[in-house]
């Protein structure tokens, strides 16, 4: 393994060096830093041209300029932007953070939803649900990202902000949404007519009940999770995670998950009180990550305390459930500052933003800043997620269909294993092998390819920096962007090979 990593790293560095040289030549041929001066009517035009040539060393051969640039990169100096007169590393610092926020949220959501829907679609092959998901996937995949972004700005921001001024949904719409949800549930679960009708009724009733609760409780005006929603959601998470992790027949794992859910609900008020009154002045993302890790360790400890021959499965289930429940409490704490955020002069009753990554002159504590970041992330995340969701759905469906037709799946069923065990342990794990190649590359593609989305939503990310530098004929930031994308692409290929080996022991990375 170590030899493989060293070999791949050395090959990657060689590829990066060659590609950076070729990219520098192409960028040098494309950009003309003297373009604005050539058409200038300034009487000192020739002097200004000579001054800029000396500043940018344009009188030197391009190979010499590349060697000077790559030498600076090796020492940590990415150069300066002659347009803004600022170091490129300073420009990249804020841009990378903005892009990572956008890409990480869109990637995680699209992978979770896309893979789950794709697997269900494969298991319900040639059913109404399968045909519906196939149609929706192809529709989303064919939509231009800029068109989706414009529609989201119109209906997701302007329309929803108008709705928040008078938040009321007609009961006919509520009933219609509930019936549609029930119809989709019975399509996804399938079965005989009686089972379909029962699932449709349960899905419709649950959806109508949830919307009615949100409407009658004034949730749209003061959104929160609260103890009621937290309790219901935590129990659902406990059953769902246990079902996927060990199966509901594993009582110790189920009891562990339910204990973690109950503990989270019981500690809801004390945790929020402590976070709001004591930790708020010192709160940052490092502390938030530490609290999440602490919650997972508590869940693991609860699973260990239940003991039993399969205590590791219980510990794993408890850790996942505790982490997710802690995430709900964190979100509830963020939503608790909705009032000051919504009524502030900077927001002015229009919380869903259409441009930028933060509200100027907002003020407030760390929680208000997090809520503001979420409000700016919603629309661009949805724009990227919808396109990626379609891809992951198709990939996971095709991979699952191929795996479920293998001999070892038939053997597992012949041995009398439950369908959950066959699907989750034997089918799902092997379904992830093709995705291990796609996901790392797709993440890098999003980092380098969120240019259109960042442009439309005005996010000061990597794509926006690249476009601005390209328009200003500023070679240093352009090369820094291309170098980072090329480096991450090489890293993604190495990660994909390593994940392959982890998922499938038959694959030898040193072969």
Tab-separated table of C-alpha atoms in Angstrom:
chain	number	residue	atom	x	y	z
A	1	UNK	CA	0.000	0.000	0.000
A	2	UNK	CA	2.758	2.455	0.942
A	3	UNK	CA	4.681	1.702	-2.279
A	4	UNK	CA	1.520	2.269	-4.270
A	5	UNK	CA	0.841	5.628	-2.617
A	6	UNK	CA	4.442	6.793	-3.114
A	7	UNK	CA	4.414	5.677	-6.752
A	8	UNK	CA	1.097	7.390	-7.484
A	9	UNK	CA	2.181	10.582	-5.729
A	10	UNK	CA	5.401	10.763	-7.760
A	11	UNK	CA	3.513	10.110	-11.004
A	12	UNK	CA	0.941	12.715	-10.007
A	13	UNK	CA	3.631	15.319	-9.325
A	14	UNK	CA	5.136	14.647	-12.745
A	15	UNK	CA	1.755	15.012	-14.429
A	16	UNK	CA	1.111	18.198	-12.457
A	17	UNK	CA	4.429	19.698	-13.529
A	18	UNK	CA	3.883	18.938	-17.210
A	19	UNK	CA	0.260	20.061	-17.182
A	20	UNK	CA	1.108	23.313	-15.376
A	21	UNK	CA	3.699	24.120	-18.060
A	22	UNK	CA	1.241	23.449	-20.892
A	23	UNK	CA	-1.471	25.451	-19.132
A	24	UNK	CA	0.916	28.366	-18.627
A	25	UNK	CA	1.737	28.395	-22.340
A	26	UNK	CA	-1.945	28.332	-23.278
A	27	UNK	CA	-2.873	31.039	-20.775
A	28	UNK	CA	0.003	33.209	-21.961
A	29	UNK	CA	-1.213	32.890	-25.559
A	30	UNK	CA	-4.813	33.630	-24.561
A	31	UNK	CA	-4.445	36.573	-22.200
A	32	UNK	CA	-3.188	39.982	-23.233
A	33	UNK	CA	-2.388	42.163	-20.196
A	34	UNK	CA	-1.804	45.127	-22.552
A	35	UNK	CA	-5.233	44.956	-24.171
A	36	UNK	CA	-6.692	47.973	-22.379
A	37	UNK	CA	-3.605	50.092	-23.096
A	38	UNK	CA	-3.478	49.268	-26.810
A	39	UNK	CA	-6.854	50.955	-27.353
A	40	UNK	CA	-6.174	53.766	-24.891
A	41	UNK	CA	-6.092	57.428	-25.992
A	42	UNK	CA	-3.855	58.472	-23.107
A	43	UNK	CA	-0.949	60.673	-24.313
A	44	UNK	CA	1.404	58.622	-22.093
A	45	UNK	CA	0.251	55.403	-23.753
A	46	UNK	CA	3.726	54.202	-24.776
A	47	UNK	CA	5.162	54.927	-21.335
A	48	UNK	CA	2.318	53.027	-19.627
A	49	UNK	CA	2.811	50.062	-21.945
A	50	UNK	CA	6.530	49.968	-21.219
A	51	UNK	CA	5.836	50.267	-17.494
A	52	UNK	CA	3.437	47.334	-17.525
A	53	UNK	CA	5.782	45.210	-19.640
A	54	UNK	CA	8.478	45.779	-17.030
A	55	UNK	CA	6.072	45.068	-14.173
A	56	UNK	CA	4.853	41.776	-15.636
A	57	UNK	CA	8.222	40.855	-17.199
A	58	UNK	CA	6.577	40.443	-20.586
A	59	UNK	CA	9.901	41.138	-22.320
A	60	UNK	CA	11.245	37.814	-21.026
A	61	UNK	CA	10.668	34.467	-22.774
A	62	UNK	CA	7.558	32.621	-21.634
A	63	UNK	CA	9.652	29.665	-20.450
A	64	UNK	CA	11.653	31.924	-18.157
A	65	UNK	CA	8.465	33.436	-16.751
A	66	UNK	CA	7.070	29.962	-16.138
A	67	UNK	CA	10.231	28.910	-14.292
A	68	UNK	CA	10.038	32.029	-12.123
A	69	UNK	CA	6.341	31.321	-11.420
A	70	UNK	CA	6.752	27.616	-10.605
A	71	UNK	CA	9.752	28.444	-8.412
A	72	UNK	CA	7.556	30.805	-6.428
A	73	UNK	CA	4.824	28.169	-6.155
A	74	UNK	CA	7.309	25.663	-4.720
A	75	UNK	CA	8.224	28.185	-2.019
A	76	UNK	CA	4.574	28.995	-1.272
A	77	UNK	CA	4.432	32.239	-3.262
A	78	UNK	CA	1.583	32.214	-5.813
A	79	UNK	CA	2.446	35.704	-7.013
A	80	UNK	CA	0.463	38.932	-6.978
A	81	UNK	CA	-2.523	40.100	-8.938
A	82	UNK	CA	-1.463	43.150	-10.928
A	83	UNK	CA	-5.117	44.199	-11.308
A	84	UNK	CA	-5.991	44.300	-7.574
A	85	UNK	CA	-2.389	44.587	-6.329
A	86	UNK	CA	-3.075	41.874	-3.761
A	87	UNK	CA	-1.343	38.527	-3.172
A	88	UNK	CA	-3.019	35.643	-4.984
A	89	UNK	CA	-2.952	33.560	-1.804
A	90	UNK	CA	-5.061	36.245	-0.121
A	91	UNK	CA	-7.563	36.211	-2.982
A	92	UNK	CA	-7.763	32.418	-2.901
A	93	UNK	CA	-8.290	32.205	0.842
A	94	UNK	CA	-11.817	33.612	0.825
A	95	UNK	CA	-12.676	32.107	-2.576
A	96	UNK	CA	-11.766	28.547	-1.552
A	97	UNK	CA	-13.824	28.763	1.656
A	98	UNK	CA	-16.879	30.001	-0.251
A	99	UNK	CA	-16.565	27.269	-2.897
A	100	UNK	CA	-15.972	24.479	-0.374
A	101	UNK	CA	-19.089	25.537	1.552
A	102	UNK	CA	-21.143	25.331	-1.623
A	103	UNK	CA	-19.639	22.153	-3.050
A	104	UNK	CA	-19.590	20.178	0.208
A	105	UNK	CA	-23.268	20.828	0.922
A	106	UNK	CA	-24.359	20.074	-2.652
A	107	UNK	CA	-22.209	16.940	-2.902
A	108	UNK	CA	-23.272	15.375	0.399
A	109	UNK	CA	-26.983	15.959	-0.238
A	110	UNK	CA	-26.870	14.788	-3.849
A	111	UNK	CA	-24.945	11.619	-2.942
A	112	UNK	CA	-27.246	10.686	-0.056
A	113	UNK	CA	-30.463	11.354	-1.949
A	114	UNK	CA	-29.265	10.169	-5.348
A	115	UNK	CA	-27.829	6.864	-4.146
A	116	UNK	CA	-30.849	6.113	-1.935
A	117	UNK	CA	-33.393	6.893	-4.655
A	118	UNK	CA	-31.345	5.054	-7.278
A	119	UNK	CA	-31.149	1.887	-5.179
A	120	UNK	CA	-34.876	1.950	-4.433
A	121	UNK	CA	-35.528	2.481	-8.138
A	122	UNK	CA	-33.370	-0.551	-8.976
A	123	UNK	CA	-35.121	-2.731	-6.408
A	124	UNK	CA	-38.469	-1.635	-7.893
A	125	UNK	CA	-37.326	-2.153	-11.489
A	126	UNK	CA	-39.962	-1.559	-14.191
A	127	UNK	CA	-42.461	-0.326	-11.612
A	128	UNK	CA	-44.275	2.990	-11.758
A	129	UNK	CA	-41.780	4.437	-9.284
A	130	UNK	CA	-38.869	3.302	-11.452
A	131	UNK	CA	-40.343	4.901	-14.560
A	132	UNK	CA	-41.072	8.109	-12.657
A	133	UNK	CA	-37.536	8.381	-11.232
A	134	UNK	CA	-36.039	7.596	-14.638
A	135	UNK	CA	-38.089	10.378	-16.235
A	136	UNK	CA	-37.253	12.899	-13.506
A	137	UNK	CA	-33.528	11.981	-13.627
A	138	UNK	CA	-33.266	12.468	-17.372
A	139	UNK	CA	-35.247	15.708	-17.099
A	140	UNK	CA	-32.956	17.134	-14.411
A	141	UNK	CA	-29.833	15.889	-16.164
A	142	UNK	CA	-30.799	17.703	-19.366
A	143	UNK	CA	-31.627	21.031	-17.721
A	144	UNK	CA	-29.032	23.814	-18.162
A	145	UNK	CA	-27.615	24.853	-14.809
A	146	UNK	CA	-28.038	28.565	-15.535
A	147	UNK	CA	-31.733	28.055	-16.313
A	148	UNK	CA	-32.264	26.104	-13.094
A	149	UNK	CA	-30.460	28.846	-11.163
A	150	UNK	CA	-32.645	31.584	-12.657
A	151	UNK	CA	-35.830	29.639	-11.848
A	152	UNK	CA	-34.652	29.129	-8.280
A	153	UNK	CA	-33.989	32.838	-7.895
A	154	UNK	CA	-37.473	33.616	-9.154
A	155	UNK	CA	-39.484	31.014	-7.211
A	156	UNK	CA	-37.135	29.941	-4.429
A	157	UNK	CA	-36.114	33.437	-3.360
A	158	UNK	CA	-38.500	36.082	-4.623
A	159	UNK	CA	-41.603	33.882	-4.405
A	160	UNK	CA	-40.741	32.343	-1.030
A	161	UNK	CA	-39.771	35.682	0.492
A	162	UNK	CA	-43.142	37.062	-0.604
A	163	UNK	CA	-44.817	34.029	0.973
A	164	UNK	CA	-43.067	34.672	4.305
A	165	UNK	CA	-44.695	38.114	4.468
A	166	UNK	CA	-48.081	36.344	4.786
A	167	UNK	CA	-47.290	32.660	5.489
A	168	UNK	CA	-50.480	30.751	4.872
A	169	UNK	CA	-51.067	27.707	2.658
A	170	UNK	CA	-54.592	26.975	1.474
A	171	UNK	CA	-55.982	23.771	2.946
A	172	UNK	CA	-56.753	22.491	-0.519
A	173	UNK	CA	-53.065	22.761	-1.378
A	174	UNK	CA	-52.135	20.969	1.862
A	175	UNK	CA	-54.485	18.086	1.064
A	176	UNK	CA	-53.232	17.933	-2.512
A	177	UNK	CA	-49.598	17.753	-1.394
A	178	UNK	CA	-50.501	15.029	1.104
A	179	UNK	CA	-52.266	12.925	-1.540
A	180	UNK	CA	-49.291	13.337	-3.878
A	181	UNK	CA	-46.898	12.252	-1.104
A	182	UNK	CA	-49.058	9.204	-0.364
A	183	UNK	CA	-49.075	8.293	-4.044
A	184	UNK	CA	-45.272	8.495	-4.240
A	185	UNK	CA	-44.865	6.418	-1.060
A	186	UNK	CA	-47.005	3.580	-2.366
A	187	UNK	CA	-45.074	3.674	-5.642
A	188	UNK	CA	-41.745	3.404	-3.819
A	189	UNK	CA	-42.795	0.617	-1.424
A	190	UNK	CA	-44.982	-1.343	-3.854
A	191	UNK	CA	-46.630	-4.631	-3.009
A	192	UNK	CA	-50.190	-5.834	-3.351
A	193	UNK	CA	-53.126	-3.455	-3.741
A	194	UNK	CA	-54.061	-3.614	-0.052
A	195	UNK	CA	-50.508	-2.829	1.029
A	196	UNK	CA	-50.309	0.011	-1.483
A	197	UNK	CA	-53.519	1.575	-0.183
A	198	UNK	CA	-52.338	1.325	3.431
A	199	UNK	CA	-48.965	2.914	2.627
A	200	UNK	CA	-50.631	5.634	0.570
A	201	UNK	CA	-53.017	6.432	3.445
A	202	UNK	CA	-50.172	6.513	5.992
A	203	UNK	CA	-47.992	8.708	3.777
A	204	UNK	CA	-50.822	11.119	2.995
A	205	UNK	CA	-51.922	11.357	6.640
A	206	UNK	CA	-48.366	11.944	7.857
A	207	UNK	CA	-47.737	14.646	5.264
A	208	UNK	CA	-51.041	16.433	5.891
A	209	UNK	CA	-50.494	16.208	9.647
A	210	UNK	CA	-46.977	17.645	9.372
A	211	UNK	CA	-48.068	20.544	7.161
A	212	UNK	CA	-51.056	21.241	9.400
A	213	UNK	CA	-48.789	21.347	12.459
A	214	UNK	CA	-46.402	23.764	10.743
A	215	UNK	CA	-49.271	25.985	9.684
A	216	UNK	CA	-51.268	26.044	12.909
A	217	UNK	CA	-48.228	26.444	15.159
A	218	UNK	CA	-46.960	29.489	13.241
A	219	UNK	CA	-43.812	27.636	12.251
A	220	UNK	CA	-43.333	29.668	9.058
A	221	UNK	CA	-43.064	32.874	11.081
A	222	UNK	CA	-40.846	31.401	13.821
A	223	UNK	CA	-39.194	28.261	12.383
A	224	UNK	CA	-37.749	25.855	14.938
A	225	UNK	CA	-37.376	22.164	15.610
A	226	UNK	CA	-38.438	22.189	19.241
A	227	UNK	CA	-39.025	19.171	21.486
A	228	UNK	CA	-42.031	17.842	19.530
A	229	UNK	CA	-40.407	17.727	16.100
A	230	UNK	CA	-37.127	16.624	17.695
A	231	UNK	CA	-38.814	13.685	19.449
A	232	UNK	CA	-40.660	12.491	16.336
A	233	UNK	CA	-37.666	12.935	14.050
A	234	UNK	CA	-35.267	11.265	16.505
A	235	UNK	CA	-37.458	8.166	16.778
A	236	UNK	CA	-37.708	7.982	12.973
A	237	UNK	CA	-33.919	8.308	12.710
A	238	UNK	CA	-33.460	5.568	15.338
A	239	UNK	CA	-35.645	3.106	13.438
A	240	UNK	CA	-34.233	4.049	10.029
A	241	UNK	CA	-30.567	3.784	11.059
A	242	UNK	CA	-31.161	0.513	12.908
A	243	UNK	CA	-33.010	-0.930	9.933
A	244	UNK	CA	-30.134	-0.105	7.596
A	245	UNK	CA	-27.306	-0.870	10.007
A	246	UNK	CA	-28.333	-4.125	11.670
A	247	UNK	CA	-32.013	-4.754	11.036
A	248	UNK	CA	-34.869	-4.220	13.464
A	249	UNK	CA	-34.563	-7.802	14.736
A	250	UNK	CA	-31.346	-6.825	16.490
A	251	UNK	CA	-33.025	-5.634	19.692
A	252	UNK	CA	-29.867	-4.419	21.405
A	253	UNK	CA	-29.080	-2.146	18.480
A	254	UNK	CA	-32.675	-0.889	18.378
A	255	UNK	CA	-32.692	-0.216	22.118
A	256	UNK	CA	-29.360	1.598	21.762
A	257	UNK	CA	-30.755	3.806	18.997
A	258	UNK	CA	-33.944	4.587	20.918
A	259	UNK	CA	-31.941	5.355	24.067
A	260	UNK	CA	-29.779	7.808	22.117
A	261	UNK	CA	-32.922	9.423	20.691
A	262	UNK	CA	-34.536	9.688	24.135
A	263	UNK	CA	-31.339	11.076	25.660
A	264	UNK	CA	-31.135	13.731	22.939
A	265	UNK	CA	-34.728	14.828	23.583
A	266	UNK	CA	-34.157	14.854	27.357
A	267	UNK	CA	-31.018	16.985	26.996
A	268	UNK	CA	-32.540	19.338	24.413
A	269	UNK	CA	-33.164	22.213	26.813
A	270	UNK	CA	-29.980	21.877	28.937
A	271	UNK	CA	-27.777	21.677	25.833
A	272	UNK	CA	-29.432	24.658	24.178
A	273	UNK	CA	-29.274	26.667	27.385
A	274	UNK	CA	-25.585	25.920	27.805
A	275	UNK	CA	-24.763	26.601	24.161
A	276	UNK	CA	-26.675	29.868	24.034
A	277	UNK	CA	-25.608	31.403	27.318
A	278	UNK	CA	-22.096	30.092	27.805
A	279	UNK	CA	-20.494	28.893	24.583
A	280	UNK	CA	-21.855	31.525	22.174
A	281	UNK	CA	-19.028	34.081	22.700
A	282	UNK	CA	-16.430	31.386	21.962
A	283	UNK	CA	-18.365	29.345	19.393
A	284	UNK	CA	-16.750	28.360	16.095
A	285	UNK	CA	-16.841	25.435	13.692
A	286	UNK	CA	-14.023	23.605	15.474
A	287	UNK	CA	-16.026	23.572	18.717
A	288	UNK	CA	-19.166	22.517	16.805
A	289	UNK	CA	-17.265	19.601	15.230
A	290	UNK	CA	-15.918	18.621	18.648
A	291	UNK	CA	-19.424	18.582	20.122
A	292	UNK	CA	-20.610	16.385	17.259
A	293	UNK	CA	-17.743	13.975	17.862
A	294	UNK	CA	-18.550	13.933	21.587
A	295	UNK	CA	-22.167	13.053	20.809
A	296	UNK	CA	-21.045	10.170	18.577
A	297	UNK	CA	-18.755	8.860	21.337
A	298	UNK	CA	-21.638	8.979	23.813
A	299	UNK	CA	-23.763	6.943	21.395
A	300	UNK	CA	-20.964	4.430	20.973
A	301	UNK	CA	-20.655	4.185	24.755
A	302	UNK	CA	-24.394	3.470	25.087
A	303	UNK	CA	-24.057	0.684	22.541
A	304	UNK	CA	-21.130	-0.801	24.483
A	305	UNK	CA	-23.129	-0.683	27.728
A	306	UNK	CA	-25.874	-2.818	26.183
A	307	UNK	CA	-23.175	-5.435	25.613
A	308	UNK	CA	-24.136	-8.682	23.923
A	309	UNK	CA	-22.175	-10.705	21.336
A	310	UNK	CA	-22.806	-8.048	18.668
A	311	UNK	CA	-21.983	-4.986	20.757
A	312	UNK	CA	-19.922	-3.488	17.919
A	313	UNK	CA	-23.034	-3.267	15.759
A	314	UNK	CA	-24.927	-1.622	18.592
A	315	UNK	CA	-22.074	0.822	19.174
A	316	UNK	CA	-21.981	1.728	15.498
A	317	UNK	CA	-25.740	2.277	15.406
A	318	UNK	CA	-25.663	4.351	18.593
A	319	UNK	CA	-22.845	6.545	17.299
A	320	UNK	CA	-24.667	7.341	14.058
A	321	UNK	CA	-28.002	8.055	15.766
A	322	UNK	CA	-26.428	10.228	18.478
A	323	UNK	CA	-24.518	12.244	15.885
A	324	UNK	CA	-27.651	12.850	13.804
A	325	UNK	CA	-29.733	13.816	16.837
A	326	UNK	CA	-26.993	16.218	17.940
A	327	UNK	CA	-27.127	17.690	14.430
A	328	UNK	CA	-30.838	18.347	14.871
A	329	UNK	CA	-30.197	20.147	18.167
A	330	UNK	CA	-27.497	22.227	16.460
A	331	UNK	CA	-29.888	23.185	13.650
A	332	UNK	CA	-32.543	24.081	16.224
A	333	UNK	CA	-30.079	26.375	17.962
A	334	UNK	CA	-29.280	28.073	14.658
A	335	UNK	CA	-32.993	28.511	13.931
A	336	UNK	CA	-33.549	30.060	17.356
A	337	UNK	CA	-31.991	33.332	16.125
A	338	UNK	CA	-34.445	33.568	13.213
A	339	UNK	CA	-36.291	36.504	14.784
A	340	UNK	CA	-33.294	38.862	15.116
A	341	UNK	CA	-32.044	37.749	11.711
A	342	UNK	CA	-35.370	38.162	9.878
A	343	UNK	CA	-36.197	41.532	11.453
A	344	UNK	CA	-32.744	43.085	11.058
A	345	UNK	CA	-32.393	46.126	8.810
A	346	UNK	CA	-29.847	44.336	6.630
A	347	UNK	CA	-32.204	41.432	5.845
A	348	UNK	CA	-35.401	43.525	5.821
A	349	UNK	CA	-37.778	40.559	5.714
A	350	UNK	CA	-36.105	38.922	2.682
A	351	UNK	CA	-34.102	36.077	4.287
A	352	UNK	CA	-33.526	33.892	1.205
A	353	UNK	CA	-30.662	35.648	-0.550
A	354	UNK	CA	-30.077	35.663	-4.309
A	355	UNK	CA	-26.532	37.010	-4.399
A	356	UNK	CA	-23.299	36.797	-2.404
A	357	UNK	CA	-22.327	34.530	0.479
A	358	UNK	CA	-23.109	36.846	3.400
A	359	UNK	CA	-25.272	39.860	4.203
A	360	UNK	CA	-23.287	43.110	4.555
A	361	UNK	CA	-23.539	44.941	7.871
A	362	UNK	CA	-25.662	42.193	9.431
A	363	UNK	CA	-24.072	42.050	12.866
A	364	UNK	CA	-25.174	39.572	15.518
A	365	UNK	CA	-23.430	36.629	17.162
A	366	UNK	CA	-21.935	33.485	15.609
A	367	UNK	CA	-25.320	31.768	15.313
A	368	UNK	CA	-26.710	34.660	13.279
A	369	UNK	CA	-23.706	34.406	10.973
A	370	UNK	CA	-24.287	30.654	10.488
A	371	UNK	CA	-27.974	31.234	9.713
A	372	UNK	CA	-27.015	33.939	7.228
A	373	UNK	CA	-24.559	31.561	5.528
A	374	UNK	CA	-27.268	28.897	5.268
A	375	UNK	CA	-29.690	31.421	3.768
A	376	UNK	CA	-27.132	32.263	1.082
A	377	UNK	CA	-26.307	28.587	0.458
A	378	UNK	CA	-29.853	27.311	-0.119
A	379	UNK	CA	-30.367	28.343	-3.743
A	380	UNK	CA	-26.901	27.622	-5.247
A	381	UNK	CA	-26.794	24.320	-3.347
A	382	UNK	CA	-30.147	23.321	-4.824
A	383	UNK	CA	-28.981	24.307	-8.305
A	384	UNK	CA	-25.895	22.073	-8.087
A	385	UNK	CA	-27.671	19.309	-6.180
A	386	UNK	CA	-30.465	18.825	-8.711
A	387	UNK	CA	-28.028	18.187	-11.554
A	388	UNK	CA	-25.763	15.899	-9.491
A	389	UNK	CA	-28.774	14.084	-8.015
A	390	UNK	CA	-29.797	12.967	-11.499
A	391	UNK	CA	-26.317	11.582	-12.205
A	392	UNK	CA	-25.994	9.683	-8.931
A	393	UNK	CA	-29.488	8.240	-9.319
A	394	UNK	CA	-28.665	6.800	-12.728
A	395	UNK	CA	-25.232	5.525	-11.648
A	396	UNK	CA	-26.490	3.855	-8.470
A	397	UNK	CA	-29.513	2.317	-10.230
A	398	UNK	CA	-27.399	0.792	-12.990
A	399	UNK	CA	-24.776	-0.458	-10.553
A	400	UNK	CA	-27.392	-1.969	-8.225
A	401	UNK	CA	-29.135	-3.775	-11.082
A	402	UNK	CA	-25.839	-5.278	-12.188
A	403	UNK	CA	-24.928	-6.394	-8.667
A	404	UNK	CA	-28.331	-7.912	-7.866
A	405	UNK	CA	-28.039	-10.217	-10.880
A	406	UNK	CA	-24.731	-11.709	-9.725
A	407	UNK	CA	-24.348	-15.327	-8.610
A	408	UNK	CA	-23.325	-14.451	-5.053
A	409	UNK	CA	-26.627	-12.595	-4.563
A	410	UNK	CA	-28.577	-15.694	-5.592
A	411	UNK	CA	-26.366	-17.765	-3.289
A	412	UNK	CA	-27.029	-15.428	-0.368
A	413	UNK	CA	-30.768	-15.732	-0.916
A	414	UNK	CA	-30.511	-19.502	-1.252
A	415	UNK	CA	-28.778	-19.644	2.149
A	416	UNK	CA	-31.910	-18.145	3.687
A	417	UNK	CA	-30.574	-14.675	4.461
A	418	UNK	CA	-33.148	-11.933	4.884
A	419	UNK	CA	-33.765	-9.576	1.983
A	420	UNK	CA	-32.427	-6.659	4.044
A	421	UNK	CA	-29.150	-8.501	4.626
A	422	UNK	CA	-28.880	-9.423	0.959
A	423	UNK	CA	-29.540	-5.876	-0.210
A	424	UNK	CA	-27.584	-3.903	2.397
A	425	UNK	CA	-24.597	-6.144	3.154
A	426	UNK	CA	-24.085	-7.923	-0.151
A	427	UNK	CA	-25.690	-5.633	-2.720
A	428	UNK	CA	-25.156	-2.112	-1.433
A	429	UNK	CA	-21.459	-2.524	-0.590
A	430	UNK	CA	-20.631	-3.741	-4.071
A	431	UNK	CA	-22.817	-1.052	-5.599
A	432	UNK	CA	-20.500	1.538	-4.085
A	433	UNK	CA	-17.468	0.281	-6.058
A	434	UNK	CA	-18.311	2.060	-9.349
A	435	UNK	CA	-19.413	5.116	-7.372
A	436	UNK	CA	-15.978	5.211	-5.703
A	437	UNK	CA	-14.572	6.351	-9.040
A	438	UNK	CA	-17.320	8.832	-9.821
A	439	UNK	CA	-17.668	10.623	-6.487
A	440	UNK	CA	-14.071	11.947	-6.043
A	441	UNK	CA	-13.915	13.095	-9.667
A	442	UNK	CA	-17.353	14.681	-9.405
A	443	UNK	CA	-16.330	16.626	-6.303
A	444	UNK	CA	-13.348	18.069	-8.165
A	445	UNK	CA	-15.555	18.811	-11.165
A	446	UNK	CA	-17.916	20.751	-8.917
A	447	UNK	CA	-15.041	22.707	-7.372
A	448	UNK	CA	-13.729	23.626	-10.795
A	449	UNK	CA	-17.060	23.695	-12.569
A	450	UNK	CA	-19.321	25.726	-10.261
A	451	UNK	CA	-18.392	28.725	-12.371
A	452	UNK	CA	-21.841	29.300	-13.846
A	453	UNK	CA	-23.639	28.818	-10.529
A	454	UNK	CA	-21.263	31.137	-8.668
A	455	UNK	CA	-21.590	33.694	-11.431
A	456	UNK	CA	-25.398	33.762	-11.361
A	457	UNK	CA	-25.624	33.849	-7.562
A	458	UNK	CA	-22.681	36.213	-7.197
A	459	UNK	CA	-20.770	34.003	-4.765
A	460	UNK	CA	-17.138	35.135	-4.395
A	461	UNK	CA	-15.798	31.628	-4.922
A	462	UNK	CA	-13.157	30.008	-7.098
A	463	UNK	CA	-15.272	30.178	-10.245
A	464	UNK	CA	-16.021	33.863	-9.794
A	465	UNK	CA	-12.342	34.608	-9.155
A	466	UNK	CA	-11.394	32.683	-12.300
A	467	UNK	CA	-13.861	34.597	-14.484
A	468	UNK	CA	-12.866	37.980	-13.095
A	469	UNK	CA	-9.167	37.243	-13.541
A	470	UNK	CA	-9.772	35.922	-17.040
A	471	UNK	CA	-11.698	39.051	-17.989
A	472	UNK	CA	-8.957	41.245	-16.505
A	473	UNK	CA	-6.139	39.347	-18.283
A	474	UNK	CA	-4.627	38.598	-14.865
A	475	UNK	CA	-2.458	35.513	-15.375
A	476	UNK	CA	-1.404	34.833	-11.773
A	477	UNK	CA	-4.894	34.116	-10.295
A	478	UNK	CA	-5.881	32.186	-13.432
A	479	UNK	CA	-2.850	29.914	-13.119
A	480	UNK	CA	-3.431	29.483	-9.384
A	481	UNK	CA	-7.005	28.342	-10.085
A	482	UNK	CA	-5.931	25.921	-12.817
A	483	UNK	CA	-3.104	24.558	-10.663
A	484	UNK	CA	-5.443	23.885	-7.721
A	485	UNK	CA	-8.015	22.149	-9.933
A	486	UNK	CA	-5.317	20.002	-11.583
A	487	UNK	CA	-3.836	19.085	-8.193
A	488	UNK	CA	-7.228	18.111	-6.788
A	489	UNK	CA	-7.986	16.030	-9.883
A	490	UNK	CA	-4.809	14.014	-9.340
A	491	UNK	CA	-5.609	13.591	-5.646
A	492	UNK	CA	-9.128	12.462	-6.556
A	493	UNK	CA	-7.782	9.686	-8.777
A	494	UNK	CA	-5.493	8.439	-6.007
A	495	UNK	CA	-8.349	8.525	-3.478
A	496	UNK	CA	-10.588	6.620	-5.901
A	497	UNK	CA	-8.008	3.834	-6.205
A	498	UNK	CA	-7.648	3.592	-2.415
A	499	UNK	CA	-11.415	3.496	-1.879
A	500	UNK	CA	-11.607	0.750	-4.499
A	501	UNK	CA	-9.216	-1.356	-2.446
A	502	UNK	CA	-11.153	-0.732	0.781
A	503	UNK	CA	-14.508	-1.692	-0.739
A	504	UNK	CA	-13.271	-4.726	-2.676
A	505	UNK	CA	-10.454	-6.817	-1.146
A	506	UNK	CA	-10.021	-8.564	-4.505
A	507	UNK	CA	-8.530	-5.406	-5.911
A	508	UNK	CA	-4.817	-5.138	-5.209
A	509	UNK	CA	-3.557	-1.602	-5.393
A	510	UNK	CA	-0.005	-2.792	-6.066
A	511	UNK	CA	-1.044	-4.939	-9.020
